[in-house]
Amino acid sequence: MRIMSRLVGLLAGAALLAHAVPVAAQAEYPARPITLIVPFAAGGPTDIVARIVADHMSKTLGQQLVIENVVGAGGTTASTRAMRATNDGYTIIMGHMGTHAASVALYPKLAYHPSKDFETIGLAAGTPILIVARKDFPAKDLKDFVSYVKANADKMNMAHAGVGSVSFTTCLLLNSLMGVKPTAIPFQGTGPALNALVGGQVDYMCDQIVNLVPQIKAGNIKAYAIGTPERNPALPDVPTSKEAGLPAFHAVAWNALFAPKGTPKPVLDKLTAALDKALDDEATRKRLFDLGSDIPGKDRRGQEALSKLVTSEIDKWSPIIKASGITQ
Ligand code: MLT
């Protein structure tokens, strides 16, 4: 009997010790660099937003946020890896409307659920979607674009970043509005997809503004419309989809930081506070604003607001995706 009680005592002590270490570690957090997983290739919009906010967060936290680009399956490969990472605050992910909302309907057997398997840190940036095409595309405006695509759908190549990506999901909406099913060409991110568009190897895509501003301004691609109610100050000459005659194309994405479920609250709060400071920093705001980002006001920041956004976005995109009949 004595052996059993000693064994129980040892197990209880071990459990307490195990619990004590995380508490002590939380106070020192972060004691080493933090991995920030970006679910797409370097140079794309998710990578761009991640690097901009990570630059300032690293200063606040006193440790480097090290970007790790993990590609595949429209960002769900990386999201699954992040979900399975140790929940100590040293692995976080820059997710977005695709990985943490649209993917739920696109992948019925998805390994994670955005609302159940992650802790929210906060929204980083809203990223309006533009309909863009190669610079010699034979359409002078969106109405011409729609007519041409409908008449030549079997010859059209549409670029995207994988099933589950923002580019895939928002062009699913555009294609359903046009009643076409073009050849969909997947890339490991819309960074590489944009290179192909500039090179004329693909015909069009739907992408986040932060990736597109320099190429549109340089005249290397054509922009037909932006999927927001108002024009964007970074691209004042690009008409809204309503002005251009396709009001049903309302498409805005967002990028946000998440941590694995069970990451301790004091650690999450340090990350949320650092993101908040980055979004209040003038230089950081200018970098995001100049690329057309919608920088969230205080009411849209923080853990609770992001949880609500994820739920509402899953509810918004799931019926659109189900109506398209495209699931994996
Ligand atoms: C990217 O960062 O490459 C994009 O977010 C991909 C996408 O979601 O379209």
Coordinates of C-alpha atoms and ligand atoms in Angstrom, one line a residue, residues 38-41 43-48 74 96 98-99 160-162 164-168 188-192 206-208 211 255, ligand 1:
V38 CA 3.3 31.8 -43.7
P39 CA 1.1 29.3 -45.6
F40 CA 2.2 30.4 -49.0
A41 CA 5.3 31.2 -51.1
G43 CA 6.5 37.4 -52.0
G44 CA 2.8 36.9 -52.0
P45 CA 0.2 39.0 -50.0
T46 CA 0.3 36.8 -46.9
D47 CA 4.1 36.9 -46.8
I48 CA 4.0 40.7 -47.4
G74 CA -4.1 26.3 -50.5
H96 CA -6.4 34.4 -43.7
G98 CA -9.0 31.1 -47.1
T99 CA -7.1 29.0 -44.5
H160 CA -4.8 30.7 -58.1
A161 CA -2.8 29.6 -55.0
G162 CA -4.5 26.3 -54.4
G164 CA -8.5 26.9 -50.0
S165 CA -6.6 30.1 -51.0
V166 CA -8.2 33.5 -51.2
S167 CA -7.4 33.7 -54.9
F168 CA -9.2 30.4 -55.5
Q188 CA 2.3 27.9 -54.4
G189 CA 1.1 31.4 -53.8
T190 CA 0.0 34.5 -55.7
G191 CA 3.5 35.8 -55.6
P192 CA 4.5 33.2 -58.2
C206 CA -8.5 37.4 -58.2
D207 CA -5.9 38.6 -55.8
Q208 CA -5.3 40.7 -52.7
N211 CA 0.3 42.0 -53.9
N255 CA -4.9 38.2 -42.8
Ligands
MLT1 C1 -0.6 34.3 -50.9 O1 -0.1 34.8 -49.9 O2 0.1 33.8 -51.8 C2 -2.1 34.4 -51.1 O3 -2.7 34.6 -49.8 C3 -2.5 33.1 -51.7 C4 -4.0 33.2 -51.7 O4 -4.6 33.0 -50.6 O5 -4.5 33.4 -52.8

